[in-house]
Structures are given as C-alpha cells and as structure tokens.
Amino acid sequence: MGETIAIIVGAGRGHRFGGGIPKQYRMLGGVPVLRRTVSAFLSHPDIDAVRPVIHPDDETFFREAVAGLDVLDPVPGGATRQDSVRLGLESIENLATRKVLIHDAARPFVSADVITGVLDGLKSHPGAIPSLPVTDTLKRGVGDLITETVSREGLFCAQTPQGFRYGELMAAHRKAAGLALTDDGAVAEHAGMDVVITPGSEDNFKITTQEDLDKAERMLSNDETRTGLGFDVHQFCPGDSVTICGVEIPFDQSLLGHSDADVGLHAITDAVLGAIGAGDIGMHFPPSDPQWKGEPSDTFLRHAGNLVIERGGSISNVDVTIICEKPKIGPHREIMRVRISEILGVSLDRIGIKGTTTERLGFTGRGEGVAAQAIATVNLPMNE
Ligand code: MG
C-alpha cells in the first residue's frame, strides 16, 4: 500500500472549543478544517496514503468533510490521544509501512516544506519532530503571581507531523500503553529513541480555540480571487440517455463523445482549470488516450478540484448554464447540484445550475446537440 503513511489524529471532541461541531469539522474558508489537513498530505509526493483516526460519533461529519478525497477508511480512536495514535498505528500494520507521520487534524496549514523536513530528518534518525524555538520569555507562576523567570535556552515548541520509523514507534507505543503521554515525541523518548528537531512553521499552529479559528480565517482572507470560464458542446447520436452534470437522464438520444460526453462537467472542469491557469481538459485527459474512453467525467472534475487543493486553494463557487431545447434540465437540477457538490467537496450553496434554450435558433435550437458554459471562482494563496 505504501511505505510512508500519514495518520491524521482527529478523535477529540474539542471540549476547549465549546459545544457544537468538533473543531476539525468546522468550516474554514468554506472548506472543513479536516479536509484541508488531509489534502495537505494527499498532495505531498512522498506520502503514499493517509489514515484518519476519528471519534466513532463523527462518522457523518467525516464522510462529508473528505467526500471525493482518496483517503483510507477511518479507524475509531480511543479514550486518549495516545490510545488513538496506537490504534491508528495498529491499523496500518499489514500495509508494509516503513515510515509514519502522526499529525493533528486541527493543524490545517501544514506546508509541504514542513512535511519534507520531517521526512528528511527520518533519513538519519528514527524520529523527527518539527519545532520552533521558544521566543517569548517564560514565567512560572502560582495563581496570578509570577514566581520565577524560566530560561528559554534550549526550549522548543513541538508541532506535528511527528515522523518515525514505523516499527520502532509501534513498539514504543506498546511499551507506553496507559501512560497518557501528550505527543508521540514523548512516547519515543520513553522508549529511548533518538528524535531530531526539524524546521517548524508559525503558520502550522493548532486550532484549539475560537480565537485560533478566527486567526485562521484571517490568514485565508489574504487569498486572491481567480475566475475561469469553460465552454463545451456535444452532439446528439442514437441512444436512450444522456449524462449531464453527472446525472443520467433517460432521453431518446445520447451524446457523442470519447468519454461519457458529459457536456456540463466538461465545461465546469475547464472553468476550474482556467481559474488556476492549468490548461484545459484535453491537456490533462487527451481524447487520443484510450484510457479515457467511456470514462465518467467526474474523474476529470475531481482532478481539477484536487489541483486547486494542491495549490493550497479552495473553490468559492461554480455556475453552469446548460443550453438545449431538450431534455429539460429543471427537474434534474437539484440532484445535479448534489453530484457536483460531492465531486468537488464544496457546499451545495456554492453550486449553480441553469438550463436555457436558444429559442429554436442555431444548432441547439435545431436539437442537434447540447452546449454548456461555466464559470468557476477560486481562492488561491497570494504567493501562488
Ligand atoms: Mg467535452
């Protein structure tokens, strides 16, 4: 399955966060926190698979948050963070794992550089932890009175992902069972493993309080907005159904094309690709390649959506107009919106679908085929 697996630990219910939805499932810039976190690892070239550990009660939140992403099935966590990590480690025992990265679900801004730094550290040491030197002056206090200034010399703030050689960490966790240690670094220390410090990042903070979530939103508000256009046409051919926006509609003809000829999803895919300057659908999925013959077009749109995530961005909205005399789009509009929302992993209110005719004018008016035009709005980090 993969030599290097990331375990995303999100089994906590976030008591410090107050009631409601656990923090790892809260929306951050229109995308669930957990989805951002998981995507950061899925898009890293040296991570082979991602295993989430979740609270058993959060299954529905989880499914919605990662819809369309290529993650392993989640495993239920335990009573403590340490138990949850051990259960995650045990769940990948038969996957030929050589290296494992343990990451907090509530650290969505982990960068590729931080992950790469940890993996580099593992080349020379059995453990690696991204850390930042302590810069604030440290005080010890009793009640509200300071009693002492503590030297910050040699002190670091530990972040995640914490990386380890798999076999050694698994053994260390079994040895530490029941100790309630707060991170895997402590488990590794307890087993006498050497752990190297790798570069952490200020942005890689953990969302623990509402204030943290507000700060995260402010970071995303520095994003810039991009838009892209898409247009597509497919002609009718003999058949008994058409697929538009991922929905098969019974009809007295079909649409002709190399893939499933989904004119709606093709237009949206081109719009998303256009917004991030990533070419067009034919560049990514050449019609000359027999691999894509008859391919359901959700593959193309999912790919475009993943390219946005890889750039650290998010899709703000997509809007598509289907142009034809028949079939009627209105009766299928809501299920189409649901399909697109699932494929892109964005909320339903960010998907617009309209049907229109051309008053019997032109090729669509003569019933020769279906056209679609789409626009996509994407938020990308300013440094892109
Ligand atoms: Mg097409």
PDB file of C-alpha atoms and ligand atoms in Angstrom, residues 231-234 256-259 261-267 270 281 297 300, ligand 1:
ATOM      1  CA  PHE A 231     -17.472  26.026 -22.705  1.00  0.00           C
ATOM      2  CA  ASP A 232     -18.329  22.682 -24.281  1.00  0.00           C
ATOM      3  CA  VAL A 233     -20.575  21.154 -26.930  1.00  0.00           C
ATOM      4  CA  HIS A 234     -21.533  17.572 -27.661  1.00  0.00           C
ATOM      5  CA  LEU A 256     -21.491  11.578 -28.717  1.00  0.00           C
ATOM      6  CA  GLY A 257     -18.033  11.755 -27.180  1.00  0.00           C
ATOM      7  CA  HIS A 258     -14.894   9.902 -26.252  1.00  0.00           C
ATOM      8  CA  SER A 259     -15.729   9.897 -22.538  1.00  0.00           C
ATOM      9  CA  ALA A 261     -19.795  13.143 -23.138  1.00  0.00           C
ATOM     10  CA  ASP A 262     -20.956  14.979 -20.015  1.00  0.00           C
ATOM     11  CA  VAL A 263     -21.073  18.444 -21.503  1.00  0.00           C
ATOM     12  CA  GLY A 264     -21.841  20.076 -18.130  1.00  0.00           C
ATOM     13  CA  LEU A 265     -18.973  18.554 -16.176  1.00  0.00           C
ATOM     14  CA  HIS A 266     -16.592  19.243 -19.071  1.00  0.00           C
ATOM     15  CA  ALA A 267     -17.472  22.946 -19.056  1.00  0.00           C
ATOM     16  CA  ASP A 270     -12.400  23.713 -17.942  1.00  0.00           C
ATOM     17  CA  ILE A 281      -9.411  19.211 -20.021  1.00  0.00           C
ATOM     18  CA  SER A 297     -16.451  12.728 -16.293  1.00  0.00           C
ATOM     19  CA  PHE A 300     -11.932  14.959 -14.783  1.00  0.00           C
TER      20      PHE A 300
HETATM   21 MG    MG B   1     -16.494  17.655 -23.924  1.00  0.00          MG
END
